[in-house]
Every structure is written in structure tokens, then in C-alpha cells.
Short mmCIF file of C-alpha atoms in Angstrom, two decimals:
data_model
loop_
_atom_site.label_atom_id
_atom_site.label_comp_id
_atom_site.label_asym_id
_atom_site.label_seq_id
_atom_site.Cartn_x
_atom_site.Cartn_y
_atom_site.Cartn_z
CA UNK A 488 -17.39 -0.15 -14.80
CA UNK A 489 -21.08 0.66 -13.72
CA UNK A 490 -21.60 1.44 -9.86
CA UNK A 491 -24.93 0.22 -9.89
CA UNK A 492 -25.55 -3.31 -8.61
CA UNK A 493 -28.57 -3.42 -10.96
CA UNK A 494 -26.63 -2.69 -14.06
CA UNK A 495 -24.04 -5.07 -12.84
CA UNK A 496 -26.18 -8.05 -12.39
CA UNK A 497 -28.01 -7.22 -15.69
CA UNK A 498 -24.46 -7.78 -17.37
CA UNK A 499 -23.83 -10.86 -15.45
CA UNK A 500 -26.84 -12.14 -16.97
CA UNK A 501 -25.47 -11.96 -20.46
CA UNK A 502 -21.74 -12.00 -19.78
CA UNK A 503 -21.29 -15.21 -17.53
CA UNK A 504 -21.63 -18.23 -19.58
CA UNK A 505 -20.59 -21.65 -17.90
CA UNK A 506 -19.32 -23.99 -20.40
CA UNK A 507 -18.61 -27.74 -19.61
CA UNK A 508 -16.63 -29.08 -22.67
CA UNK A 509 -17.25 -32.66 -23.11
CA UNK A 510 -13.73 -33.34 -24.38
CA UNK A 511 -11.51 -32.18 -22.57
CA UNK A 512 -13.11 -32.31 -19.16
CA UNK A 513 -12.98 -28.74 -18.33
CA UNK A 514 -15.32 -25.91 -17.19
CA UNK A 515 -14.97 -22.64 -18.68
CA UNK A 516 -16.40 -19.31 -17.10
CA UNK A 517 -16.61 -15.69 -17.61
CA UNK A 518 -16.99 -13.33 -14.61
CA UNK A 519 -17.97 -9.67 -14.60
CA UNK A 520 -16.17 -7.12 -12.79
CA UNK A 521 -18.21 -5.20 -10.56
CA UNK A 522 -17.26 -2.08 -8.23
CA UNK A 523 -17.91 -2.79 -4.51
CA UNK A 524 -18.75 -0.10 -1.87
CA UNK A 525 -17.78 -2.22 1.04
CA UNK A 526 -15.14 -1.11 3.51
CA UNK A 527 -12.05 -3.15 3.47
CA UNK A 528 -11.97 -6.65 4.87
CA UNK A 529 -9.33 -8.84 6.11
CA UNK A 530 -10.02 -12.40 6.01
CA UNK A 531 -8.71 -14.43 8.84
CA UNK A 532 -7.59 -17.99 8.03
CA UNK A 533 -5.12 -19.63 10.68
CA UNK A 534 -1.87 -17.68 10.70
CA UNK A 535 -2.81 -15.38 7.84
CA UNK A 536 -5.21 -12.60 7.34
CA UNK A 537 -6.10 -12.02 3.65
CA UNK A 538 -7.77 -8.73 3.00
CA UNK A 539 -10.94 -9.97 0.91
CA UNK A 540 -12.58 -6.61 -0.46
CA UNK A 541 -11.26 -3.37 -0.79
CA UNK A 542 -13.56 -0.33 -0.58
CA UNK A 543 -14.95 0.91 -4.24
CA UNK A 544 -12.63 -1.70 -5.85
CA UNK A 545 -13.54 -4.49 -8.00
CA UNK A 546 -15.30 -7.75 -7.19
CA UNK A 547 -15.11 -10.61 -9.78
CA UNK A 548 -18.69 -11.89 -9.93
CA UNK A 549 -20.12 -15.08 -11.33
CA UNK A 550 -23.49 -16.77 -11.33
CA UNK A 551 -24.42 -19.94 -9.48
CA UNK A 552 -27.62 -21.62 -8.38
CA UNK A 553 -28.13 -23.42 -5.10
CA UNK A 554 -30.98 -25.96 -4.28
CA UNK A 555 -33.81 -27.93 -6.27
CA UNK A 556 -35.43 -25.98 -7.93
CA UNK A 557 -32.30 -23.92 -8.38
CA UNK A 558 -32.22 -20.55 -6.72
CA UNK A 559 -29.85 -18.06 -8.18
CA UNK A 560 -26.93 -16.28 -6.61
CA UNK A 561 -24.30 -13.86 -7.53
CA UNK A 562 -20.82 -14.87 -5.63
CA UNK A 563 -17.33 -13.42 -5.56
CA UNK A 564 -14.84 -15.69 -6.73
CA UNK A 565 -11.65 -15.60 -4.25
CA UNK A 566 -8.46 -17.60 -4.73
CA UNK A 567 -7.57 -16.52 -0.92
CA UNK A 568 -10.06 -18.33 0.80
CA UNK A 569 -11.80 -21.88 0.82
CA UNK A 570 -15.59 -21.95 1.79
CA UNK A 571 -18.53 -21.33 -0.53
CA UNK A 572 -21.24 -19.24 1.59
CA UNK A 573 -24.49 -17.59 0.76
CA UNK A 574 -27.00 -15.67 3.01
CA UNK A 575 -30.17 -17.35 4.22
CA UNK A 576 -33.63 -15.64 3.44
CA UNK A 577 -33.81 -15.62 7.31
CA UNK A 578 -30.65 -14.03 7.99
CA UNK A 579 -30.36 -10.66 9.72
CA UNK A 580 -28.42 -9.45 6.60
CA UNK A 581 -31.24 -9.91 4.35
CA UNK A 582 -33.75 -8.50 6.93
CA UNK A 583 -31.82 -5.32 6.61
CA UNK A 584 -30.71 -4.91 3.33
CA UNK A 585 -32.43 -6.36 0.12
CA UNK A 586 -30.74 -9.48 -0.96
CA UNK A 587 -33.07 -10.10 -4.04
CA UNK A 588 -30.56 -8.96 -6.48
CA UNK A 589 -27.67 -10.88 -5.27
CA UNK A 590 -29.55 -14.12 -3.98
CA UNK A 591 -30.95 -15.31 -0.62
CA UNK A 592 -31.52 -19.01 0.17
CA UNK A 593 -34.90 -20.30 1.25
CA UNK A 594 -34.16 -23.88 2.25
CA UNK A 595 -37.85 -24.70 2.68
CA UNK A 596 -38.20 -24.55 -1.22
CA UNK A 597 -35.37 -27.02 -1.98
CA UNK A 598 -36.16 -30.73 -1.90
CA UNK A 599 -32.47 -31.46 -2.01
CA UNK A 600 -31.42 -29.42 1.25
CA UNK A 601 -29.82 -31.27 4.19
CA UNK A 602 -28.77 -29.56 7.43
CA UNK A 603 -26.83 -32.62 8.53
CA UNK A 604 -25.51 -32.60 11.98
CA UNK A 605 -25.98 -28.82 12.44
CA UNK A 606 -22.18 -28.10 12.08
CA UNK A 607 -21.80 -24.49 12.82
CA UNK A 608 -20.02 -22.30 10.29
CA UNK A 609 -18.30 -18.93 11.02
CA UNK A 610 -16.20 -16.53 9.02
CA UNK A 611 -14.35 -13.76 10.68
CA UNK A 612 -12.89 -10.51 9.07
CA UNK A 613 -10.37 -8.41 10.22
CA UNK A 614 -12.60 -5.40 10.27
CA UNK A 615 -14.44 -7.37 12.98
CA UNK A 616 -17.26 -8.28 10.75
CA UNK A 617 -18.52 -11.68 11.13
CA UNK A 618 -20.78 -14.11 9.31
CA UNK A 619 -22.05 -17.20 11.12
CA UNK A 620 -24.50 -20.02 10.37
CA UNK A 621 -24.31 -23.58 9.65
CA UNK A 622 -22.50 -26.09 7.23
CA UNK A 623 -25.25 -27.60 5.05
CA UNK A 624 -25.51 -29.63 1.82
CA UNK A 625 -27.44 -29.13 -1.33
CA UNK A 626 -27.25 -29.10 -5.11
CA UNK A 627 -25.05 -26.52 -6.51
CA UNK A 628 -24.91 -25.81 -10.28
CA UNK A 629 -22.50 -23.63 -12.39
CA UNK A 630 -24.40 -23.10 -15.64
CA UNK A 631 -25.74 -26.71 -16.74
CA UNK A 632 -23.31 -28.52 -14.35
CA UNK A 633 -24.93 -29.96 -11.36
CA UNK A 634 -22.83 -30.69 -8.25
CA UNK A 635 -24.82 -32.92 -5.89
CA UNK A 636 -24.42 -32.91 -2.20
CA UNK A 637 -22.11 -30.05 -2.29
CA UNK A 638 -21.02 -28.25 1.25
CA UNK A 639 -21.48 -24.55 1.90
CA UNK A 640 -22.01 -22.06 4.44
CA UNK A 641 -25.97 -21.00 5.06
CA UNK A 642 -25.29 -17.61 6.74
CA UNK A 643 -27.81 -16.67 9.40
CA UNK A 644 -26.10 -14.22 11.81
CA UNK A 645 -23.86 -11.23 11.24
CA UNK A 646 -22.11 -8.80 13.46
CA UNK A 647 -20.49 -5.51 12.51
CA UNK A 648 -21.18 -5.74 8.82
CA UNK A 649 -20.20 -3.04 6.36
CA UNK A 650 -22.94 -0.78 5.29
CA UNK A 651 -23.83 -1.14 1.43
CA UNK A 652 -26.46 1.77 1.03
CA UNK A 653 -29.01 -1.03 0.09
CA UNK A 654 -27.56 -1.62 -3.38
CA UNK A 655 -26.76 -5.49 -2.73
CA UNK A 656 -23.08 -5.52 -2.97
CA UNK A 657 -22.80 -6.35 1.10
CA UNK A 658 -25.20 -9.15 0.77
CA UNK A 659 -23.64 -11.32 -2.18
CA UNK A 660 -21.68 -14.60 -1.06
CA UNK A 661 -18.15 -15.57 -1.50
CA UNK A 662 -16.94 -18.62 -3.52
CA UNK A 663 -13.52 -19.31 -2.19
CA UNK A 664 -11.40 -21.80 -4.23
CA UNK A 665 -8.16 -22.46 -2.28
CA UNK A 666 -7.08 -25.27 -0.37
CA UNK A 667 -9.55 -27.40 1.53
CA UNK A 668 -7.13 -27.29 4.56
CA UNK A 669 -7.72 -23.53 4.85
CA UNK A 670 -11.44 -23.82 5.28
CA UNK A 671 -12.67 -21.83 7.97
CA UNK A 672 -13.92 -24.49 10.40
CA UNK A 673 -10.72 -26.38 9.92
CA UNK A 674 -8.79 -23.35 10.87
CA UNK A 675 -10.98 -21.98 13.46
CA UNK A 676 -12.10 -25.04 15.29
CA UNK A 677 -9.85 -27.85 14.15
CA UNK A 678 -12.74 -29.43 12.43
CA UNK A 679 -12.30 -32.18 9.46
CA UNK A 680 -12.15 -30.51 6.09
CA UNK A 681 -14.79 -31.18 3.71
CA UNK A 682 -14.84 -31.64 -0.18
CA UNK A 683 -14.91 -28.13 -1.62
CA UNK A 684 -16.57 -27.42 -4.85
CA UNK A 685 -13.33 -27.67 -6.88
CA UNK A 686 -12.72 -30.92 -5.09
CA UNK A 687 -16.31 -31.98 -6.07
CA UNK A 688 -15.87 -31.04 -9.65
CA UNK A 689 -13.11 -33.77 -9.80
CA UNK A 690 -14.97 -36.26 -7.59
CA UNK A 691 -17.96 -36.08 -9.89
CA UNK A 692 -16.18 -36.19 -13.35
CA UNK A 693 -16.49 -32.63 -14.39
CA UNK A 694 -12.82 -32.36 -14.54
CA UNK A 695 -9.63 -34.43 -14.26
CA UNK A 696 -7.54 -32.46 -11.69
CA UNK A 697 -8.26 -30.01 -9.05
CA UNK A 698 -6.67 -26.97 -10.81
CA UNK A 699 -8.04 -23.95 -12.44
CA UNK A 700 -6.42 -20.90 -14.71
CA UNK A 701 -7.14 -17.29 -14.20
CA UNK A 702 -7.15 -14.69 -16.59
CA UNK A 703 -8.09 -11.27 -15.12
CA UNK A 704 -7.81 -9.39 -18.55
CA UNK A 705 -7.17 -5.66 -19.25
CA UNK A 706 -7.93 -3.16 -16.54
CA UNK A 707 -10.77 -1.68 -18.58
CA UNK A 708 -12.15 -4.87 -19.66
CA UNK A 709 -15.64 -5.60 -18.18
CA UNK A 710 -14.94 -9.40 -17.84
CA UNK A 711 -12.34 -11.83 -17.50
CA UNK A 712 -12.55 -15.90 -17.01
CA UNK A 713 -11.74 -18.65 -15.16
CA UNK A 714 -10.97 -22.27 -16.33
CA UNK A 715 -11.47 -25.14 -14.23
CA UNK A 716 -9.42 -28.28 -15.17
CA UNK A 717 -7.51 -26.42 -17.86
CA UNK A 718 -5.08 -23.88 -19.68
CA UNK A 719 -5.84 -21.64 -22.53
CA UNK A 720 -2.63 -21.11 -24.37
CA UNK A 721 -4.13 -18.59 -26.26
CA UNK A 722 -4.16 -15.89 -23.28
CA UNK A 723 -0.73 -15.91 -22.38
CA UNK A 724 2.85 -15.47 -24.05
CA UNK A 725 5.28 -18.28 -23.46
CA UNK A 726 7.23 -19.25 -21.34
CA UNK A 727 4.88 -20.87 -18.73
CA UNK A 728 7.01 -21.50 -15.80
CA UNK A 729 5.96 -23.61 -12.88
CA UNK A 730 6.77 -22.63 -9.32
CA UNK A 731 6.26 -24.71 -6.19
CA UNK A 732 3.68 -23.55 -3.60
CA UNK A 733 5.21 -23.21 -0.54
CA UNK A 734 4.30 -23.10 3.17
CA UNK A 735 4.08 -19.88 4.98
CA UNK A 736 6.81 -18.78 7.40
CA UNK A 737 6.33 -20.74 10.62
CA UNK A 738 4.25 -23.21 9.07
CA UNK A 739 5.11 -26.73 7.64
CA UNK A 740 1.78 -26.99 5.76
CA UNK A 741 0.90 -25.60 2.49
CA UNK A 742 -2.26 -23.67 2.83
CA UNK A 743 -2.39 -20.48 0.73
CA UNK A 744 -1.23 -19.62 -2.81
CA UNK A 745 2.22 -18.70 -1.62
CA UNK A 746 5.28 -18.65 -3.82
CA UNK A 747 8.93 -17.25 -3.64
CA UNK A 748 9.51 -13.85 -4.81
CA UNK A 749 13.15 -13.09 -5.61
CA UNK A 750 13.44 -9.53 -7.11
CA UNK A 751 11.72 -6.30 -8.36
CA UNK A 752 13.03 -3.94 -10.94
CA UNK A 753 11.83 -0.78 -12.75
CA UNK A 754 12.43 -0.62 -16.61
CA UNK A 755 12.38 3.14 -17.53
CA UNK A 756 13.83 5.04 -20.32
CA UNK A 757 16.20 2.49 -21.42
CA UNK A 758 17.72 1.70 -18.04
CA UNK A 759 16.82 -1.04 -15.07
CA UNK A 760 16.57 0.15 -11.53
CA UNK A 761 17.15 -2.60 -9.08
CA UNK A 762 14.60 -2.16 -6.23
CA UNK A 763 15.32 -5.67 -4.66
CA UNK A 764 17.35 -8.66 -5.92
CA UNK A 765 18.62 -11.83 -4.19
CA UNK A 766 16.48 -11.72 -1.24
CA UNK A 767 13.55 -14.45 -1.21
CA UNK A 768 10.53 -13.46 0.15
CA UNK A 769 6.98 -15.16 0.20
CA UNK A 770 4.46 -13.76 -2.13
CA UNK A 771 0.86 -14.56 -1.92
CA UNK A 772 -1.26 -14.37 -5.15
CA UNK A 773 -4.81 -13.54 -4.34
CA UNK A 774 -7.84 -12.56 -6.57
CA UNK A 775 -9.79 -11.34 -3.58
CA UNK A 776 -7.22 -8.58 -3.07
CA UNK A 777 -7.47 -5.50 -5.45
CA UNK A 778 -4.30 -3.85 -4.94
CA UNK A 779 -0.47 -4.90 -4.15
CA UNK A 780 0.76 -4.81 -0.44
CA UNK A 781 4.52 -4.69 -0.25
CA UNK A 782 6.70 -4.58 2.79
CA UNK A 783 7.45 -1.10 4.11
CA UNK A 784 10.79 -1.22 2.97
CA UNK A 785 10.21 -2.47 -0.58
CA UNK A 786 7.14 -0.05 -1.12
CA UNK A 787 9.22 2.88 0.03
CA UNK A 788 11.74 2.32 -2.80
CA UNK A 789 8.85 1.61 -5.06
CA UNK A 790 6.72 4.83 -4.25
CA UNK A 791 9.88 7.07 -3.74
CA UNK A 792 10.72 6.12 -7.46
CA UNK A 793 7.30 7.18 -8.44
CA UNK A 794 7.28 10.49 -6.61
CA UNK A 795 4.48 9.34 -4.39
CA UNK A 796 3.43 11.12 -1.36
CA UNK A 797 0.90 10.49 1.28
CA UNK A 798 -1.96 12.56 2.55
CA UNK A 799 -3.70 11.70 5.77
CA UNK A 800 -7.02 11.99 4.28
CA UNK A 801 -6.42 9.93 1.30
CA UNK A 802 -6.11 5.98 1.89
CA UNK A 803 -3.61 5.13 -0.93
CA UNK A 804 -0.20 6.96 -2.16
CA UNK A 805 -0.76 9.83 -4.29
CA UNK A 806 1.01 10.38 -7.79
CA UNK A 807 1.19 12.65 -10.62
CA UNK A 808 -1.68 11.58 -13.06
CA UNK A 809 1.13 11.96 -16.06
CA UNK A 810 2.57 8.84 -14.74
CA UNK A 811 -0.30 7.17 -16.95
CA UNK A 812 2.12 8.44 -19.77
CA UNK A 813 5.32 6.94 -18.18
CA UNK A 814 7.62 4.90 -20.20
CA UNK A 815 8.23 2.51 -17.29
CA UNK A 816 7.36 -1.09 -16.11
CA UNK A 817 7.75 -2.95 -12.69
CA UNK A 818 9.11 -6.45 -13.32
CA UNK A 819 8.60 -9.06 -10.80
CA UNK A 820 10.84 -12.19 -10.61
CA UNK A 821 9.92 -15.36 -8.72
CA UNK A 822 12.01 -18.64 -8.02
CA UNK A 823 15.35 -17.10 -8.77
CA UNK A 824 17.00 -16.49 -12.34
CA UNK A 825 15.14 -19.60 -13.75
CA UNK A 826 11.69 -18.65 -12.67
CA UNK A 827 9.04 -16.48 -14.35
CA UNK A 828 9.06 -12.65 -14.80
CA UNK A 829 6.03 -10.74 -14.86
CA UNK A 830 5.94 -7.17 -16.27
CA UNK A 831 3.41 -4.53 -14.99
CA UNK A 832 3.00 -1.29 -16.98
CA UNK A 833 3.10 1.37 -14.45
CA UNK A 834 0.07 3.03 -16.19
CA UNK A 835 -1.95 -0.07 -15.26
CA UNK A 836 -1.28 1.05 -11.53
CA UNK A 837 -2.62 4.38 -11.68
CA UNK A 838 -6.32 4.95 -10.77
CA UNK A 839 -8.32 7.76 -12.19
CA UNK A 840 -7.85 11.43 -11.23
CA UNK A 841 -9.74 12.41 -7.96
CA UNK A 842 -11.71 15.54 -8.96
CA UNK A 843 -10.47 18.59 -7.02
CA UNK A 844 -7.03 16.76 -5.79
CA UNK A 845 -4.08 18.53 -7.20
CA UNK A 846 -0.52 19.29 -6.37
CA UNK A 847 0.32 22.75 -5.43
CA UNK A 848 2.18 23.15 -8.88
CA UNK A 849 -1.52 22.70 -10.39
CA UNK A 850 -0.91 19.02 -11.69
CA UNK A 851 -3.47 16.55 -11.18
CA UNK A 852 -2.92 13.80 -8.49
CA UNK A 853 -3.90 10.22 -8.92
CA UNK A 854 -3.93 7.27 -6.51
CA UNK A 855 -1.65 4.34 -6.88
CA UNK A 856 -2.54 0.82 -6.33
CA UNK A 857 0.46 0.05 -4.33
CA UNK A 858 0.69 0.40 -0.54
CA UNK A 859 3.17 -0.65 2.20
CA UNK A 860 2.55 -2.49 5.20
CA UNK A 861 4.63 -3.73 8.20
CA UNK A 862 4.97 -7.13 6.79
CA UNK A 863 7.85 -9.29 5.47
CA UNK A 864 6.00 -10.70 2.37
CA UNK A 865 4.31 -9.39 -0.50
CA UNK A 866 0.48 -9.62 -1.18
CA UNK A 867 0.01 -9.70 -4.94
CA UNK A 868 -3.79 -8.71 -5.78
CA UNK A 869 -5.52 -7.69 -8.94
CA UNK A 870 -2.95 -4.85 -9.88
CA UNK A 871 -0.44 -7.52 -10.24
CA UNK A 872 -2.69 -10.42 -11.45
CA UNK A 873 -4.28 -8.53 -14.53
CA UNK A 874 -0.78 -8.90 -16.23
CA UNK A 875 -0.38 -12.46 -15.23
CA UNK A 876 -1.95 -15.60 -16.61
CA UNK A 877 -1.91 -17.90 -13.46
CA UNK A 878 -2.44 -21.63 -13.32
CA UNK A 879 -3.26 -22.78 -9.56
CA UNK A 880 -2.89 -26.60 -9.36
CA UNK A 881 -4.09 -27.79 -5.93
CA UNK A 882 -3.09 -31.16 -6.28
CA UNK A 883 0.60 -30.85 -7.16
CA UNK A 884 0.82 -27.78 -5.08
CA UNK A 885 2.26 -25.56 -7.77
CA UNK A 886 1.32 -22.26 -9.54
CA UNK A 887 2.38 -21.65 -12.93
CA UNK A 888 2.63 -17.95 -14.36
CA UNK A 889 3.24 -16.31 -17.99
CA UNK A 890 2.77 -12.93 -19.21
CA UNK A 891 -1.04 -12.64 -19.96
CA UNK A 892 -2.32 -11.53 -23.45
CA UNK A 893 -5.07 -9.03 -23.00
CA UNK A 894 -8.25 -8.63 -24.92
CA UNK A 895 -7.89 -11.90 -26.73
CA UNK A 896 -10.93 -13.23 -28.44
CA UNK A 897 -9.64 -16.72 -29.69
CA UNK A 898 -9.19 -19.66 -27.29
CA UNK A 899 -7.11 -22.92 -27.22
CA UNK A 900 -8.13 -24.81 -24.22
CA UNK A 901 -5.97 -27.90 -23.07
CA UNK A 902 -7.17 -30.30 -20.37
CA UNK A 903 -4.69 -30.56 -17.17
CA UNK A 904 -4.35 -34.12 -16.53
CA UNK A 905 -1.41 -36.20 -14.81
CA UNK A 906 0.82 -34.41 -12.72
CA UNK A 907 1.93 -31.69 -15.27
CA UNK A 908 0.31 -28.47 -16.44
CA UNK A 909 0.19 -28.18 -20.28
CA UNK A 910 2.68 -25.58 -21.52
CA UNK A 911 4.66 -25.49 -18.63
CA UNK A 912 8.48 -25.55 -19.81
CA UNK A 913 10.15 -25.81 -16.58
CA UNK A 914 9.52 -25.57 -12.88
CA UNK A 915 11.82 -23.47 -10.77
CA UNK A 916 13.12 -25.20 -7.71
CA UNK A 917 11.97 -24.33 -4.30
CA UNK A 918 14.49 -21.85 -2.56
CA UNK A 919 15.30 -21.27 1.09
CA UNK A 920 13.20 -18.44 2.32
CA UNK A 921 14.85 -15.84 4.50
CA UNK A 922 13.91 -12.65 5.99
CA UNK A 923 15.28 -9.50 4.20
CA UNK A 924 18.43 -7.89 5.51
CA UNK A 925 16.62 -4.59 6.75
CA UNK A 926 13.34 -4.43 8.76
CA UNK A 927 10.83 -2.03 7.97
CA UNK A 928 11.60 0.00 11.28
CA UNK A 929 15.28 0.09 10.44
CA UNK A 930 14.47 1.50 6.82
CA UNK A 931 11.56 3.99 8.03
CA UNK A 932 11.09 6.16 10.64
CA UNK A 933 8.54 9.17 11.32
CA UNK A 934 11.28 11.92 10.91
CA UNK A 935 12.48 10.80 7.24
CA UNK A 936 10.82 12.97 4.63
CA UNK A 937 11.02 13.01 0.95
CA UNK A 938 13.31 15.60 -0.73
CA UNK A 939 12.06 16.53 -4.09
CA UNK A 940 8.96 18.30 -5.46
CA UNK A 941 7.14 16.71 -8.54
CA UNK A 942 7.82 18.62 -11.76
CA UNK A 943 4.50 19.62 -13.40
CA UNK A 944 6.12 19.02 -16.68
CA UNK A 945 6.85 15.45 -15.94
CA UNK A 946 8.76 14.08 -18.96
CA UNK A 947 7.29 10.38 -18.63
CA UNK A 948 10.44 8.90 -17.07
CA UNK A 949 10.71 7.72 -13.43
CA UNK A 950 13.35 9.13 -11.00
CA UNK A 951 15.40 6.86 -8.44
CA UNK A 952 14.83 9.34 -5.76
CA UNK A 953 12.14 10.33 -3.62
CA UNK A 954 9.44 13.09 -4.32
CA UNK A 955 7.17 15.05 -2.13
CA UNK A 956 4.49 17.51 -2.54
CA UNK A 957 1.64 19.45 -0.95
CA UNK A 958 -1.91 19.17 -2.07
CA UNK A 959 -4.90 21.36 -2.58
CA UNK A 960 -8.20 20.23 -2.37
CA UNK A 961 -11.58 20.17 -0.48
CA UNK A 962 -9.67 19.28 2.88
CA UNK A 963 -6.85 21.72 2.16
CA UNK A 964 -4.54 19.26 3.38
CA UNK A 965 -0.87 19.24 3.16
CA UNK A 966 1.11 15.98 2.62
CA UNK A 967 4.46 15.10 3.01
CA UNK A 968 6.79 12.37 4.34
CA UNK A 969 7.93 8.86 2.76
CA UNK A 970 4.98 6.53 1.89
CA UNK A 971 4.45 3.87 4.34
CA UNK A 972 6.37 5.61 7.10
CA UNK A 973 3.84 4.72 9.68
CA UNK A 974 4.73 2.27 12.32
CA UNK A 975 2.70 -0.77 13.14
CA UNK A 976 2.95 -4.35 14.51
CA UNK A 977 2.52 -7.77 12.60
CA UNK A 978 -0.99 -7.87 14.33
CA UNK A 979 -2.85 -5.46 12.11
CA UNK A 980 -1.72 -1.93 12.85
CA UNK A 981 -2.32 0.49 9.84
CA UNK A 982 0.78 2.04 7.94
CA UNK A 983 0.83 5.82 6.92
CA UNK A 984 -0.47 4.60 3.42
CA UNK A 985 -3.66 3.55 5.12
CA UNK A 986 -7.02 4.92 6.46
CA UNK A 987 -10.44 3.14 6.76
CA UNK A 988 -11.02 2.97 3.07
CA UNK A 989 -7.79 1.26 2.12
CA UNK A 990 -6.00 -1.83 3.64
CA UNK A 991 -2.22 -1.14 4.98
CA UNK A 992 -2.15 -4.74 6.90
CA UNK A 993 -3.66 -6.86 4.38
CA UNK A 994 -2.13 -9.94 5.45
CA UNK A 995 -0.04 -10.61 8.37
CA UNK A 996 1.66 -13.84 10.05
CA UNK A 997 0.34 -12.97 13.33
CA UNK A 998 -3.17 -13.94 14.31
CA UNK A 999 -5.41 -11.17 14.94
CA UNK A 1000 -7.05 -10.69 18.32
CA UNK A 1001 -9.93 -13.11 18.56
CA UNK A 1002 -13.45 -11.53 18.18
CA UNK A 1003 -15.72 -12.25 20.84
CA UNK A 1004 -18.83 -13.83 19.40
CA UNK A 1005 -20.10 -16.15 21.71
CA UNK A 1006 -23.97 -15.24 20.99
CA UNK A 1007 -23.78 -15.22 17.30
CA UNK A 1008 -26.09 -17.97 16.77
CA UNK A 1009 -28.03 -17.43 20.05
CA UNK A 1010 -31.75 -16.99 19.35
CA UNK A 1011 -31.25 -18.02 15.67
CA UNK A 1012 -31.38 -22.11 16.35
CA UNK A 1013 -35.19 -21.76 15.70
CA UNK A 1014 -34.58 -20.64 12.07
CA UNK A 1015 -33.65 -24.09 11.04
CA UNK A 1016 -35.70 -26.73 12.13
#
């Protein structure tokens, strides 16, 4: 992907068609993948902090317009949050950086703008960055489909925002498409929920059901697609199996894309290595998270099987680049033996070689898109979702999963109507969530180290044993020890697999410490009269 936002936006102009299909009632959209230089963000939403963006990783960007006449915006699509927000032309963000490439809203030029009751809007991120303004209404359009009286956040003030180098990526808005009961002001202030954009699509007859399908496509593809109100049966291999969306631990309310994960295996060289089986854990499916975050005990098993090691100067685990040629797949299963399985080629988890970073044996080192954290659930981001076709049904509170077909050019769209998702052959029963037998602290310790050295003549097969290696590079640093062997609490401490550039605590069931932000709109009230 090009790193220049200007090139990315040029691609968006040509690769992001929105198509409202008259029959069936479905809204189809292609989105562009673009790399972001943002620092890691964690989205705070009630008792769950969901990492929104990862430094130097992909965003899924879409074009929308706001206002009358329409003003253009580039927004990131995020299944892990629930609010649409865009920056005001008067915001401090757009005063400090150039927002012209990604959009800046001038309410004075929109004849349909309504400030309403001046209800405040605030989004807090786990890296302490905060965006605040007002909840307002105006016309929002996706392609030729106009949605009247849409509610969204108009950002005026910010604190502790990441620096983007003036290339526009820190100024684009976010379009959250999760449950309305996890909207920021509902969670933070106990406010009444409003009708979000997906709900508005149904209310205004664009789609029949509050549901959408996500197809991220191949890691090297420049675009993927989202289908509001429908399923494209050409984009997956049957069976498509449903799973109930379940409440998170300690809650009776469904408010996030949370399903029940039950097993993980590695298939390599004709044999199966069982890493976890018969333990039910929560798993959140989130397109706003670029990597996969596993509980430390499970991550250690995965990373040791890959021969992964940790270097303090590198934010993600390091593995031999020859794993790109490995005859190996991770297989995730959900909902017990009757639930869906998603197979992930190990090669799809390996990031490109970092120039100058090598093992002491001379072999190239690459980063791995899986990290460990001191959590008791899984956060399955894009390194998982790329291999899955995912249908999110917000009304029946159900997610359907199937193995994705990649680089498919044909389409067979079916409208989602009634209570069932087209193509779903069965729905796995809800299981009783239970904590794993071992906690991270019982499995891991700072004195534990791996015992093998990676073979520079790696034969393409994985090992069940741990690996360790030292590295030579610009920092002349030495890495050893088990992946994810750091300690932390459920309130956001980093694991050994993390640094400023990558998340170790992408999600936690404990609420992050509240950020003092009492002056966020002070001095800015005059901006909206």
C-alpha cells in the first residue's frame, strides 16, 4: 500500500463505489486499505477498551458526504465502536494539521445542519487522546444514498492527539457500526442512545435489516468490501455457521461483537498441534484492530511454536522470515464442535522483513501479527478477519462465520430479511463462558526463557517447542525470553510484546482510569452559535 495519504485518497476516489441495489434492498461498498502512521489508540467503551488503530498499520477508509450541499469526508470503518464523528473546520485538530485531504465540516455552509440541544460528545482513547464536541444532525450520504437527520459527533477540541506529520491520517473521522447501546455518550454519561447510521439505513428503507457483511480480502489486495443488509455467497466457502453474540464477562448486556471461542490448533506437516481445547473464552471480532491479541498463556503457546522471541526495541514478536514458506495453518474454532472453523495461513501473519534486523545466525527477522496480553479473552483483528467472511446481525444479535474466498471478482448478493441470515446452515448453541484453568501469572514468569535456537536452514515446518535467538541490528540489541512474559494488570499495563508502537493491552474488562478532561469545551462554546 502507498504510504502517502494523497495517493491513498486518489485511490479512494476510484475504488470506493457505493451501490444501492433497488432489489434486493442492499447497500454495497468497496473500501480502500491505507496505512496509518498513528500511534496505538485504545477505545474506551464502558468496561471494554478496544484498540482502534495500530501504528503504521491498515485503516479501512470509505468516502461519505455530510451536509447540504455535500462536504466530502474520508472515514475509517470500525466494527468495534458505535459513533460516526468528523472534525469541524474550526477544530484545533484542523487548525494544527491539514484536514483538506480527509475532510473538515463547515456547518455554516450546510442548510440542513441542526445543533439541536447542544448535547456534548466525547470519545476517550486509552493512549489519553480525547476528542470532544457536540452531537449534531445533518444529512449524511453514502454514494447516492442520502440519510436525512443523521446524528454524528462534530469534533471541536482534542487533547493528547497523535502527531501525523501533516499527512492527514490523524484528522480523518471514524464511522463506528457496532451496537447503539455502546455509543460513547450512552457509555460515558448514561445518555439515551440515538439511531446510528446503520439503524437509519433501515429506518429510511435502504436496507431491510440492521446487518452487514465484511470481506477484507487478501492481505495484498488494495480494497475490500462491506455489504449493508446483505450477504454475498460468492465471497465464502460453505458452511456459513451462526454464533450468538454474547455479553462480555460481568455484564448481562450485549454491546460488542463478542462470540465464544473454544479451540486453537496448528496444522503443520501433516499433523495437528493442539494449543487449546474445551475451554470457552470470549472473542471479540473487531475490524478496527489490525493484529490479533491473545491471552498470555495462549499467546505463549502460539509464539513458542513459531520460534518467536521478543526484542525490547521491537513492538511485536520476531520470527524467522522463512516462516513465509511454512506448511502451517492456525485453526480457530468457535461455539464448540458444531461451530465454525476459520483457517489462517501462517504466512498471512508474517509482516515484511525489517531492513537490517537479523538473527545472529544471519537469517532475516520479521514481525508477527499476534501479541500476548494479560487478558482472559481474545481480540481478533484483521490478521484473523482477512481469512473470514463475517456477517454481523445487530437485530438477532448473531454473527455468522465462514472461510473467505480471496480475490473473487464475481458476486451473488442476497438480502437479509426476517430473522435468519441467508446461507446459514446452522447456529451453534451458546456455551457457558468460563475462565481458563491457568492464569497468565501461573503460566508465565520473568525468569522463564525459551530453550532452542532458530535454525537458519528452517525446513518450513513448525515446532512444538520454544525458540530463542539474539539479534543484530542498528540497536545491537539482544532478545531472549518467552513472548509475552511481562507482567501486567487488567487495567492496561503492557506485556513484553509491546512498546509505544504496538498494543499489548488492546482490550481489557477493567475500565481504564478516567481521563481528566473538565476543560475540553471551555473556550470553544463560541464556535457554534
